[in-house]
PDB file of N, CA, C and O in Angstrom:
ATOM      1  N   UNK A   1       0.852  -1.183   0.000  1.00  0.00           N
ATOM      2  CA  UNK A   1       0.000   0.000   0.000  1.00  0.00           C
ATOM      3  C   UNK A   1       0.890   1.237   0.000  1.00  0.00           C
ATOM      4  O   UNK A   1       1.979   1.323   0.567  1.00  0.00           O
ATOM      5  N   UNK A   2       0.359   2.061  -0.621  1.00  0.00           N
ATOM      6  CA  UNK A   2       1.232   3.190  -0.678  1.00  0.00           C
ATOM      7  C   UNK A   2       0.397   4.605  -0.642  1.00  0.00           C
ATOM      8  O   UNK A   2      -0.544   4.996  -1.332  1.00  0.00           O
ATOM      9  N   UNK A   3       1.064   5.167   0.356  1.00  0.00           N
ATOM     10  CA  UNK A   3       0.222   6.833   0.957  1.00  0.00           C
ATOM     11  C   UNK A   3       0.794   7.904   0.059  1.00  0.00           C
ATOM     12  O   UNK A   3       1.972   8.187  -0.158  1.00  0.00           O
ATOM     13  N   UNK A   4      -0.599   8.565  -0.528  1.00  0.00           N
ATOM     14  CA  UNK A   4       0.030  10.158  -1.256  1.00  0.00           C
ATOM     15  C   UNK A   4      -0.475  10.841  -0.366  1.00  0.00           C
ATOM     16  O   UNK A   4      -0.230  12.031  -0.170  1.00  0.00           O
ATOM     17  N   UNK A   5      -1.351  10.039   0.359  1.00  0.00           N
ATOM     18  CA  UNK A   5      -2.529  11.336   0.976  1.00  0.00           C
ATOM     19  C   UNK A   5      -3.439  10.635   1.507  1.00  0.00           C
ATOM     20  O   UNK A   5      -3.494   9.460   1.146  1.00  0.00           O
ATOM     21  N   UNK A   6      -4.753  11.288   2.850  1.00  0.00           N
ATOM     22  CA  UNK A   6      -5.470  10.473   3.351  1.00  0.00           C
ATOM     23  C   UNK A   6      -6.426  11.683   3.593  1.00  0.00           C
ATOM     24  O   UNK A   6      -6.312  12.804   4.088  1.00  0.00           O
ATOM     25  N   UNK A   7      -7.647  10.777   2.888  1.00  0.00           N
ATOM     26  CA  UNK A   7      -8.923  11.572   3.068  1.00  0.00           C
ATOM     27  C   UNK A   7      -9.737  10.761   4.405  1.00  0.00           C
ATOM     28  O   UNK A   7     -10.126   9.602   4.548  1.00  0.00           O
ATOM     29  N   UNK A   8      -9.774  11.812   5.161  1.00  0.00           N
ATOM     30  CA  UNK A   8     -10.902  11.472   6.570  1.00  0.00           C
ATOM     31  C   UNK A   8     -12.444  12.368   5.734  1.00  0.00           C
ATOM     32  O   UNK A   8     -12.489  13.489   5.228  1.00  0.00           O
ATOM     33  N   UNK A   9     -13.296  11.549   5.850  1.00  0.00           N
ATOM     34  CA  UNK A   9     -14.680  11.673   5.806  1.00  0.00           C
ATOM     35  C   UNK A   9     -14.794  11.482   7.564  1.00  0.00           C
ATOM     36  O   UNK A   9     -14.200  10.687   8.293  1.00  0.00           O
ATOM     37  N   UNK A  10     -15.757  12.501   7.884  1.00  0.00           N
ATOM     38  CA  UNK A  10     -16.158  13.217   9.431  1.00  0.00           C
ATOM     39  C   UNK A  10     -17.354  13.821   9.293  1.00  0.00           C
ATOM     40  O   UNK A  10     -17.560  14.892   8.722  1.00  0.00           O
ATOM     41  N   UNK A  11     -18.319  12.963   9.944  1.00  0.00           N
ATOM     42  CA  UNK A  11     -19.967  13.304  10.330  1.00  0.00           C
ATOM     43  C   UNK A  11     -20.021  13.962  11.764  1.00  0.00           C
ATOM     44  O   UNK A  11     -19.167  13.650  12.594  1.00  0.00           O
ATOM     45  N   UNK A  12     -21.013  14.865  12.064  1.00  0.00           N
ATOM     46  CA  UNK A  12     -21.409  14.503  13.481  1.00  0.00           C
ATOM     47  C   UNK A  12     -22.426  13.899  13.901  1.00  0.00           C
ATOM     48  O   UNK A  12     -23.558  14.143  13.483  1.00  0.00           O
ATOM     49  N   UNK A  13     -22.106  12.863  14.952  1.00  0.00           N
ATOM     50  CA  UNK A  13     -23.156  12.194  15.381  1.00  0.00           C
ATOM     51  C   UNK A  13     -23.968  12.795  16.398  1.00  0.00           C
ATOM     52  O   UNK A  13     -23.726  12.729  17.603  1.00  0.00           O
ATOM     53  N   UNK A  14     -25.090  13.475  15.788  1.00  0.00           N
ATOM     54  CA  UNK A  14     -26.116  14.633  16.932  1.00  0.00           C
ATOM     55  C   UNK A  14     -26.165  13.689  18.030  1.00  0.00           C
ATOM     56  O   UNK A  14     -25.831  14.032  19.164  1.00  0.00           O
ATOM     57  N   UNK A  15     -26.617  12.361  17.720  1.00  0.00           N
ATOM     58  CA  UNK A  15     -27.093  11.704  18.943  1.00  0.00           C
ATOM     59  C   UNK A  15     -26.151  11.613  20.106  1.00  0.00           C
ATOM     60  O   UNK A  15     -26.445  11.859  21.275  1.00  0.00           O
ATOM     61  N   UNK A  16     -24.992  11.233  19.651  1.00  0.00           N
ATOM     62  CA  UNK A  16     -24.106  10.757  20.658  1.00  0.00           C
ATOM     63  C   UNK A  16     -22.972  12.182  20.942  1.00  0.00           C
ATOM     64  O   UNK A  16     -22.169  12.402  21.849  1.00  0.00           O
ATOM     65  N   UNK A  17     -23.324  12.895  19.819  1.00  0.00           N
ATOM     66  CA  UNK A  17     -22.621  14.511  20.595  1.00  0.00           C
ATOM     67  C   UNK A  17     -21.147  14.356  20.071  1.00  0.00           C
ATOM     68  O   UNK A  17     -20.344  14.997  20.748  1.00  0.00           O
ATOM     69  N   UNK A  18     -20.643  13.703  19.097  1.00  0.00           N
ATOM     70  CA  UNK A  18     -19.067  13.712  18.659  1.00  0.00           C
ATOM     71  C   UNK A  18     -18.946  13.977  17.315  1.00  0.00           C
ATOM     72  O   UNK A  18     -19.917  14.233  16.603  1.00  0.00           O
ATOM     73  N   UNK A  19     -17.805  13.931  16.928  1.00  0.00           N
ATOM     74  CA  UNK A  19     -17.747  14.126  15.107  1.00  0.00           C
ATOM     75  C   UNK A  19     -16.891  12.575  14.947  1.00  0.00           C
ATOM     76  O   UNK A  19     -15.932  12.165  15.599  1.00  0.00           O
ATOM     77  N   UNK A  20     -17.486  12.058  14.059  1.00  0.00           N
ATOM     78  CA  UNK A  20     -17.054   9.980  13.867  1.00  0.00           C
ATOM     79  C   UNK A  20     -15.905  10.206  12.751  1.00  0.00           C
ATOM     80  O   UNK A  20     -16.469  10.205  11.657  1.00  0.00           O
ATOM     81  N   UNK A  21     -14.987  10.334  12.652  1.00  0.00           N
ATOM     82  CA  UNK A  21     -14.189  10.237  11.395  1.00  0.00           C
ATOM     83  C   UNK A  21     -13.542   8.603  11.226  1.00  0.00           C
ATOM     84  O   UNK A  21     -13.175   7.817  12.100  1.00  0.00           O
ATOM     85  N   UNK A  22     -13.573   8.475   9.789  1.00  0.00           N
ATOM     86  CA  UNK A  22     -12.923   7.441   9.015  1.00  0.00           C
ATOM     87  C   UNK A  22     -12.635   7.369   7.872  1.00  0.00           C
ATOM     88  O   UNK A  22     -13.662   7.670   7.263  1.00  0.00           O
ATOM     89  N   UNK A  23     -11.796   7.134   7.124  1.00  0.00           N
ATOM     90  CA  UNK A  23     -11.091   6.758   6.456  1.00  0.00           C
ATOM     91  C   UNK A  23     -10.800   5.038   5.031  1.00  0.00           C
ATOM     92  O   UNK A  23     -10.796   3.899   5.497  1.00  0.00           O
ATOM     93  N   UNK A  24     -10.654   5.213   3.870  1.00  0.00           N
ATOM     94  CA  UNK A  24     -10.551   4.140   2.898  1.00  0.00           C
ATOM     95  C   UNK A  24      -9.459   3.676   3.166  1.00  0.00           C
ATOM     96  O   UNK A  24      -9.051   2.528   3.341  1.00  0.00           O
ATOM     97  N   UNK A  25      -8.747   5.211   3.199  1.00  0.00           N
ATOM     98  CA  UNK A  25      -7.142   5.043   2.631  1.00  0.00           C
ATOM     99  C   UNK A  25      -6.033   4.326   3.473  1.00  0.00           C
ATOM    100  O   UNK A  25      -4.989   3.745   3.176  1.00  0.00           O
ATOM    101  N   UNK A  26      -6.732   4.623   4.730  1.00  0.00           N
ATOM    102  CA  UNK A  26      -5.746   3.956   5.764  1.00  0.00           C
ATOM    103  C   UNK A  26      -6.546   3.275   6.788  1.00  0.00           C
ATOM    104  O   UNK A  26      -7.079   3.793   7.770  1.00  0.00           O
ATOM    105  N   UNK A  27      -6.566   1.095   6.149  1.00  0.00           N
ATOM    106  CA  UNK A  27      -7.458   0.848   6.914  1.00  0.00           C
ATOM    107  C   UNK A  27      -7.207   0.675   8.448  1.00  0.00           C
ATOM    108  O   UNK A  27      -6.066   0.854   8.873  1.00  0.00           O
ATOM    109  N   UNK A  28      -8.173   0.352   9.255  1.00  0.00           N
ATOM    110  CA  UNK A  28      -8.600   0.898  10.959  1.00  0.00           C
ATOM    111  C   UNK A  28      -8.986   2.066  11.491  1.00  0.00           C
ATOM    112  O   UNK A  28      -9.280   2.439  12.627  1.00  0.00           O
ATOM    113  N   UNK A  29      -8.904   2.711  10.119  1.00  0.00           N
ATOM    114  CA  UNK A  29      -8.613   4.650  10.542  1.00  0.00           C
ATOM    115  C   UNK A  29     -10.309   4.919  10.790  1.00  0.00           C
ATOM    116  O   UNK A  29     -11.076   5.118   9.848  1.00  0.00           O
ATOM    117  N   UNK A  30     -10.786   4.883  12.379  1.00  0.00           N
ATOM    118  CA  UNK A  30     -11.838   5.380  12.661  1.00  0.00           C
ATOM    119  C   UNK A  30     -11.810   5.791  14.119  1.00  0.00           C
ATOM    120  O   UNK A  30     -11.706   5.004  15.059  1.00  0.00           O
ATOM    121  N   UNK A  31     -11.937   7.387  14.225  1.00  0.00           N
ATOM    122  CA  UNK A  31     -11.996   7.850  15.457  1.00  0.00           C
ATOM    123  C   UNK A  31     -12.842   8.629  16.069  1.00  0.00           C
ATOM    124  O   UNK A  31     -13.826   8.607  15.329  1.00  0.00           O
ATOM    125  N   UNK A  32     -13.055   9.237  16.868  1.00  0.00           N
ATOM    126  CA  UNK A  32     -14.072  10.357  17.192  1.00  0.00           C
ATOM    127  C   UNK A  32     -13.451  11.299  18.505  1.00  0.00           C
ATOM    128  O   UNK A  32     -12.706  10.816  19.357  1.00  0.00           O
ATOM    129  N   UNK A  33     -13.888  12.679  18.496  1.00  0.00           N
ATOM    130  CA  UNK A  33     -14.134  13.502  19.643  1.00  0.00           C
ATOM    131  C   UNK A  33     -15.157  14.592  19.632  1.00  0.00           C
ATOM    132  O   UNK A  33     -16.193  14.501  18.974  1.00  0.00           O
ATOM    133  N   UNK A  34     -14.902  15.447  20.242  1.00  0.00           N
ATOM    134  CA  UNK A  34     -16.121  16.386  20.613  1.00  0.00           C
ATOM    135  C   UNK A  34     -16.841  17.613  19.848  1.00  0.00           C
ATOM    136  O   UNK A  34     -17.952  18.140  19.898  1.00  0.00           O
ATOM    137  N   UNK A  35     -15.280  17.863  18.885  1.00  0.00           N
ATOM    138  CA  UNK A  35     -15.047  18.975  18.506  1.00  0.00           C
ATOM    139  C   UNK A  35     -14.259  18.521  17.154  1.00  0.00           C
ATOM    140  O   UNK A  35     -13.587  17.490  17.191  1.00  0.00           O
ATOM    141  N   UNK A  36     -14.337  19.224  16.067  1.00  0.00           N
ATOM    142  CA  UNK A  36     -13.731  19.145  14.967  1.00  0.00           C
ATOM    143  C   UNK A  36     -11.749  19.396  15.347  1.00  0.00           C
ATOM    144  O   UNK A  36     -10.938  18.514  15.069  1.00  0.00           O
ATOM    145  N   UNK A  37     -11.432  20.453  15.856  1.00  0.00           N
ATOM    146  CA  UNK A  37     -10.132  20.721  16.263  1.00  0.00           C
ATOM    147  C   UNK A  37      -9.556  19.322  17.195  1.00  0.00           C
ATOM    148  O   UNK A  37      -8.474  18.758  17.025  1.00  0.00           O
ATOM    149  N   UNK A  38     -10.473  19.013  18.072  1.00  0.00           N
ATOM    150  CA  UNK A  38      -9.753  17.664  18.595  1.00  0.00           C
ATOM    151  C   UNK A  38     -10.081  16.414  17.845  1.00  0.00           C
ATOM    152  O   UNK A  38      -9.547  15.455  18.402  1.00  0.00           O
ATOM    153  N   UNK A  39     -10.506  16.201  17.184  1.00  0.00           N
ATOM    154  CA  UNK A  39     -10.586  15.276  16.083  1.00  0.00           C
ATOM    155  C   UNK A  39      -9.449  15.840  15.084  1.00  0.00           C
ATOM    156  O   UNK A  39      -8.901  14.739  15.051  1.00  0.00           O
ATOM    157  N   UNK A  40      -8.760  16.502  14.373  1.00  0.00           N
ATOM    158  CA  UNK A  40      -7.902  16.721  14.079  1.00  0.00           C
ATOM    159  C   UNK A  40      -6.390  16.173  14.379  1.00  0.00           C
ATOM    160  O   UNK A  40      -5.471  15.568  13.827  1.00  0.00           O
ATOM    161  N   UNK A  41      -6.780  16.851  15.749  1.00  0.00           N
ATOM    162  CA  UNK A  41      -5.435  16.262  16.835  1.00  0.00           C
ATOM    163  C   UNK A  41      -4.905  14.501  16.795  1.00  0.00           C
ATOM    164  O   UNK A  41      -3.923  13.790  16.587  1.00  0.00           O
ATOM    165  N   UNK A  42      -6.456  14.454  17.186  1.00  0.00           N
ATOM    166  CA  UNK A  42      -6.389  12.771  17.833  1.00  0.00           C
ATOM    167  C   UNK A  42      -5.949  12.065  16.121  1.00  0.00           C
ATOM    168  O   UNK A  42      -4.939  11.422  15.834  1.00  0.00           O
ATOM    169  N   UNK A  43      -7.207  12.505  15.126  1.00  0.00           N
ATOM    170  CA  UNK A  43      -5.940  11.984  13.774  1.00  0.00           C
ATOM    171  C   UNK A  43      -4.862  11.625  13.553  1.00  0.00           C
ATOM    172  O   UNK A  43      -4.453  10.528  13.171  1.00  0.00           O
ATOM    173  N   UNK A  44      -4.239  12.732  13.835  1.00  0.00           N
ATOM    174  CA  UNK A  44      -2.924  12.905  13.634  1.00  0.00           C
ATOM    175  C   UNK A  44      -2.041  11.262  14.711  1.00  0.00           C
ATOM    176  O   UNK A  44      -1.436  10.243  14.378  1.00  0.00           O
ATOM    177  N   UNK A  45      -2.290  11.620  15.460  1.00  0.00           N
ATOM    178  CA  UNK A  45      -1.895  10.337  16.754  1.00  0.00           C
ATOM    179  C   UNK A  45      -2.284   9.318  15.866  1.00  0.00           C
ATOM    180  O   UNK A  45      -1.484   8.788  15.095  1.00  0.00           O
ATOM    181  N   UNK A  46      -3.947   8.899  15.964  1.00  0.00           N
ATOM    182  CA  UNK A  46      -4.040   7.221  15.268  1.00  0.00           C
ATOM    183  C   UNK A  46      -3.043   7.374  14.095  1.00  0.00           C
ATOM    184  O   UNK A  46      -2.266   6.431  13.942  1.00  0.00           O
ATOM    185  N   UNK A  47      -2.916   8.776  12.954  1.00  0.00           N
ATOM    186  CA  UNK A  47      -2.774   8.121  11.419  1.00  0.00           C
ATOM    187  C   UNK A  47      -1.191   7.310  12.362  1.00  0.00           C
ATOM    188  O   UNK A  47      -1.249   6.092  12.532  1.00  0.00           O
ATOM    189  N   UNK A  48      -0.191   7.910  12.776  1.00  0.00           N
ATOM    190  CA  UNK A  48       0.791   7.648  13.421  1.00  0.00           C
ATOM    191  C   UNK A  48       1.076   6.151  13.834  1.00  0.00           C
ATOM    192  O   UNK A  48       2.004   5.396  13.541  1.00  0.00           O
ATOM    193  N   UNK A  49       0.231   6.027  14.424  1.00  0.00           N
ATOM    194  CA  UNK A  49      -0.288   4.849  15.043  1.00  0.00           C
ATOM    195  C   UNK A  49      -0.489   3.522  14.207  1.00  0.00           C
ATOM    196  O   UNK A  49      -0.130   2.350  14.320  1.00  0.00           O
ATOM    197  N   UNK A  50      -1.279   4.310  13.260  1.00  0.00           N
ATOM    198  CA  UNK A  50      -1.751   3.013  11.972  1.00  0.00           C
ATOM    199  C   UNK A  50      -0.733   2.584  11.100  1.00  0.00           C
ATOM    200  O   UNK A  50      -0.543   1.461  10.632  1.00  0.00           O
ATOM    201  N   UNK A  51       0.092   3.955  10.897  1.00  0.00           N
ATOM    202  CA  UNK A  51       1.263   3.759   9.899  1.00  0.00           C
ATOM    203  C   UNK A  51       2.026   2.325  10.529  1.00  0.00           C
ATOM    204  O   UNK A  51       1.942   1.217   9.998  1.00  0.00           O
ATOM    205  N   UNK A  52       2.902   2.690  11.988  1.00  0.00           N
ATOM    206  CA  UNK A  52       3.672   2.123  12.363  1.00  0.00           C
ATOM    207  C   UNK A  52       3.403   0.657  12.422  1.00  0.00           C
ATOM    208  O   UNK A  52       4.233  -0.238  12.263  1.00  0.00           O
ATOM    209  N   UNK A  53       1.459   0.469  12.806  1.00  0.00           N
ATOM    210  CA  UNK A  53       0.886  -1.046  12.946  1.00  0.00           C
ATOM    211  C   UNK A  53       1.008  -1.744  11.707  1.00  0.00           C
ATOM    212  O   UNK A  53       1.205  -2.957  11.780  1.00  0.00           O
ATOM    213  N   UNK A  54       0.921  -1.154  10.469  1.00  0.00           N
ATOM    214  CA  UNK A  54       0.836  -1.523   9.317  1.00  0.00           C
ATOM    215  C   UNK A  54       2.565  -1.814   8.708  1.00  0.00           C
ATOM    216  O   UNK A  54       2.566  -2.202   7.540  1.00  0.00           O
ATOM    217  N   UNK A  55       3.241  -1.747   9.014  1.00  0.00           N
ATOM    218  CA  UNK A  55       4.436  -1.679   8.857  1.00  0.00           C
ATOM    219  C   UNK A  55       5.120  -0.396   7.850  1.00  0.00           C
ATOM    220  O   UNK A  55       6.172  -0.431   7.210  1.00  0.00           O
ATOM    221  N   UNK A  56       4.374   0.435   7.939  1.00  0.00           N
ATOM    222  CA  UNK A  56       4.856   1.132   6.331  1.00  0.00           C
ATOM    223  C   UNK A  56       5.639   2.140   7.224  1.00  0.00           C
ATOM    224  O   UNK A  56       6.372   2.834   6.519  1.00  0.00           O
ATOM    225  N   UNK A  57       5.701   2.375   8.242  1.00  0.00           N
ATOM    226  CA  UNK A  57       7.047   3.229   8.428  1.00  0.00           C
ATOM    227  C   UNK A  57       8.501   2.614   7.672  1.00  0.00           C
ATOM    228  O   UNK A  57       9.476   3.258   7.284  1.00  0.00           O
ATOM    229  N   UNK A  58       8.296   1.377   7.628  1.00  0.00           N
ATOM    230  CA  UNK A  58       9.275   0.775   7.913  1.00  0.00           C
ATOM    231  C   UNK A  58       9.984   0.587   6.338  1.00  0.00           C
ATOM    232  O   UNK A  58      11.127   0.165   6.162  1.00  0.00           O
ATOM    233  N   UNK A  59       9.125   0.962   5.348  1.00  0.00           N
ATOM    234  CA  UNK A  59       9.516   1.025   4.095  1.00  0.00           C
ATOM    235  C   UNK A  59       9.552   2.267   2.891  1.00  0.00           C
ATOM    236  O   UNK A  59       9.878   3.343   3.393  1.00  0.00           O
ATOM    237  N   UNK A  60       9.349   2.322   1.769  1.00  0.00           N
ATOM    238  CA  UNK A  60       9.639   3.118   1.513  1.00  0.00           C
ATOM    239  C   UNK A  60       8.245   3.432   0.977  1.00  0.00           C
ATOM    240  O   UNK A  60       8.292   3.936  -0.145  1.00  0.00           O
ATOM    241  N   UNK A  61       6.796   3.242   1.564  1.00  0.00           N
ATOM    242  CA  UNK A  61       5.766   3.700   0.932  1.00  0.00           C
ATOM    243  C   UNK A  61       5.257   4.269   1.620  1.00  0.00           C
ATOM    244  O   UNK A  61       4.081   3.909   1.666  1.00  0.00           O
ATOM    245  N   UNK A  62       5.544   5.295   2.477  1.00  0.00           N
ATOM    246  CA  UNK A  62       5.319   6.785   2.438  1.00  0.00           C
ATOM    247  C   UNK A  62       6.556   7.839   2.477  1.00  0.00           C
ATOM    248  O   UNK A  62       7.682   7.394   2.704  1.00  0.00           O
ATOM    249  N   UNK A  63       6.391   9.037   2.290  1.00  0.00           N
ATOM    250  CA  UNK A  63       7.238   9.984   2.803  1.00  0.00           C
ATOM    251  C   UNK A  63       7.174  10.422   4.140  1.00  0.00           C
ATOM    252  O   UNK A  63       6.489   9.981   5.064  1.00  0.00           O
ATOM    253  N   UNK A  64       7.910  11.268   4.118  1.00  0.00           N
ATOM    254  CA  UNK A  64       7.752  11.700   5.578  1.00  0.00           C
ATOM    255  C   UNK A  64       6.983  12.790   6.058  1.00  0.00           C
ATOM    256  O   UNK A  64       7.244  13.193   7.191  1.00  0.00           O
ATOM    257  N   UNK A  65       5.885  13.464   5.265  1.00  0.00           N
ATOM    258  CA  UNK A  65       4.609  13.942   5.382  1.00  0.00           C
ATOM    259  C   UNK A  65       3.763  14.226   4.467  1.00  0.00           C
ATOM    260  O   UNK A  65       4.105  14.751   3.408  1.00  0.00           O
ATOM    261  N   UNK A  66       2.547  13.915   4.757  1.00  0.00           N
ATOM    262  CA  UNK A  66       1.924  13.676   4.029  1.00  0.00           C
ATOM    263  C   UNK A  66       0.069  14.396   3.878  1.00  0.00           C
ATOM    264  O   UNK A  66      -0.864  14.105   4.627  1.00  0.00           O
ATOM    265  N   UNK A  67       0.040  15.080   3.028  1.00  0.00           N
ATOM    266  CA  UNK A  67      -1.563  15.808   3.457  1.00  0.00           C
ATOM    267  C   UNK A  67      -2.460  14.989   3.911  1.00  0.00           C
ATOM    268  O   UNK A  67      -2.526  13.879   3.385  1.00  0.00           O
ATOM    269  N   UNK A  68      -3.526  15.393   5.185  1.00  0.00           N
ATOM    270  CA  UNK A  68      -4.505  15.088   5.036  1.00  0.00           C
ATOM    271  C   UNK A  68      -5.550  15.771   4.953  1.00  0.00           C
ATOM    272  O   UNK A  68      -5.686  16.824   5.576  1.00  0.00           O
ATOM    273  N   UNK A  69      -6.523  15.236   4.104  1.00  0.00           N
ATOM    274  CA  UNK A  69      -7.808  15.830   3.967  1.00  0.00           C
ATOM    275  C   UNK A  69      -8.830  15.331   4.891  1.00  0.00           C
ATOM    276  O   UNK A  69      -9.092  14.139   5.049  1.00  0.00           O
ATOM    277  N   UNK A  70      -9.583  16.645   5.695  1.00  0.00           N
ATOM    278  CA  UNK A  70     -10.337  16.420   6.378  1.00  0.00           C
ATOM    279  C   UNK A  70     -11.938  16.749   5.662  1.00  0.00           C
ATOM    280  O   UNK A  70     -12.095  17.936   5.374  1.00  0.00           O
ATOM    281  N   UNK A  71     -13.027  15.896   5.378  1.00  0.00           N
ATOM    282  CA  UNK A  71     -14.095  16.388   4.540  1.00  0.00           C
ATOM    283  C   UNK A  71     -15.149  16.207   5.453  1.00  0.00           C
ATOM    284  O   UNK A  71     -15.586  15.093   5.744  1.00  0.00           O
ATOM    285  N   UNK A  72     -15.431  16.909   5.760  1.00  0.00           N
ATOM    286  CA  UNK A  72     -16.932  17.168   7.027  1.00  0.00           C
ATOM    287  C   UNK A  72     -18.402  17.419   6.595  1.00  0.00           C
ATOM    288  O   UNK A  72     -18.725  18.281   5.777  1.00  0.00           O
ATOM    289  N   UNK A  73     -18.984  16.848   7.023  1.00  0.00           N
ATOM    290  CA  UNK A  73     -20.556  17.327   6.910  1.00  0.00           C
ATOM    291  C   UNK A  73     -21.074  17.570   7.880  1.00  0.00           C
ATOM    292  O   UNK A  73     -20.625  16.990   8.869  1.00  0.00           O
ATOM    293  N   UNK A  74     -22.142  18.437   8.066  1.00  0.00           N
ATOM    294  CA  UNK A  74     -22.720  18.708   9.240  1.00  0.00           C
ATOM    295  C   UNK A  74     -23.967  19.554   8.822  1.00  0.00           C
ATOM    296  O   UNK A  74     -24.001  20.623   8.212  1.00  0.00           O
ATOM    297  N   UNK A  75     -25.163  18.645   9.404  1.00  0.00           N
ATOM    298  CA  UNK A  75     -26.376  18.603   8.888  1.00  0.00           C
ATOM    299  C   UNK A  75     -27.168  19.540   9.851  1.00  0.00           C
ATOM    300  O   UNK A  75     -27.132  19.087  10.995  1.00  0.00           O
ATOM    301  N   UNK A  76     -27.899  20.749   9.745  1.00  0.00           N
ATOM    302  CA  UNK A  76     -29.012  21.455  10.685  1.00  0.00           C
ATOM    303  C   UNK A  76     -30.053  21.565  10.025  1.00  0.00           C
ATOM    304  O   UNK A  76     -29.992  21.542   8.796  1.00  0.00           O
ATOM    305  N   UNK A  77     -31.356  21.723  10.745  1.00  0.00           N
ATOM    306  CA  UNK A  77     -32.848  22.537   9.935  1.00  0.00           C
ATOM    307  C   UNK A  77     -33.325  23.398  10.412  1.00  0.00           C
ATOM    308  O   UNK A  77     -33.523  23.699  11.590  1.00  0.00           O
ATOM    309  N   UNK A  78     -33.601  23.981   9.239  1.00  0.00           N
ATOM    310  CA  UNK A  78     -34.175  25.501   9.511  1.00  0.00           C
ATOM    311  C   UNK A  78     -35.650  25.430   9.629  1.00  0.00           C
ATOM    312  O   UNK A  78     -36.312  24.815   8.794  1.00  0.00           O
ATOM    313  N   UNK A  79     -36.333  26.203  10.914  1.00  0.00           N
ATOM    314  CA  UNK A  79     -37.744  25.923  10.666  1.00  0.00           C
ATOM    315  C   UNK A  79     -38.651  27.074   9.917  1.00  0.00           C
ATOM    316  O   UNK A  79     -38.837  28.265  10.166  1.00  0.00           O
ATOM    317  N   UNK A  80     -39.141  26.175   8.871  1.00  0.00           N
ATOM    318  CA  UNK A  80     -39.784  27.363   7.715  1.00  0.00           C
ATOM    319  C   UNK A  80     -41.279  27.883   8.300  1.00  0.00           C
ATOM    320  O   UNK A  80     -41.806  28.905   7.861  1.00  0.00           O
ATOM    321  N   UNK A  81     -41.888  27.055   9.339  1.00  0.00           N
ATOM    322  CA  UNK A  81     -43.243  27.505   9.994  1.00  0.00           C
ATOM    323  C   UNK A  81     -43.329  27.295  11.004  1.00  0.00           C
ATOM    324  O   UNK A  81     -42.824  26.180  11.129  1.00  0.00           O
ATOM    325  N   UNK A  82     -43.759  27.733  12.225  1.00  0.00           N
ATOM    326  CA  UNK A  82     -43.962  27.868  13.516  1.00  0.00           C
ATOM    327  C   UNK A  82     -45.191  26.600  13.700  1.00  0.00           C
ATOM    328  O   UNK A  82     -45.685  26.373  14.804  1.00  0.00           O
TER     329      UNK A  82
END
């Protein structure tokens, strides 16, 4: 497998009050926190994390940084009548 780049897709889950992020590109890659900025953070840690579990630090299929894309949705309604 080889990393150019890693797109996180990130919902929030109204119910449970977090933003769920995961990932194609780098499989296990699924995390959550409270806030978009700490979901960011904590990313950064698992992608780290995943790299090293996966062995690819250890070769030559990644560089040594690498973009990620964070793509968010976040759903509200507007009430059109009382």
């Amino acid at each position: 497998m080889q990393l150019h780049s890693i797109i996180v897709k990130a919902r929030l889950d109204t119910d449970a009050g977090v933003w769920v992020a995961s990932s194609d590109d780098l499989p296990g890659l699924v995390t959550e926190a409270e806030t978009l900025e700490l979901l960011e953070k904590k990313l950064h840690d698992v992608i780290i994390d995943l790299v090293e579990m996966n062995g690819l630090d250890d070769s030559n299929q990644v560089p040594d940084e690498i973009p990620l894309f964070i793509m968010h949705e976040q759903v509200s309604r507007v009430r059109l009548r009382a």
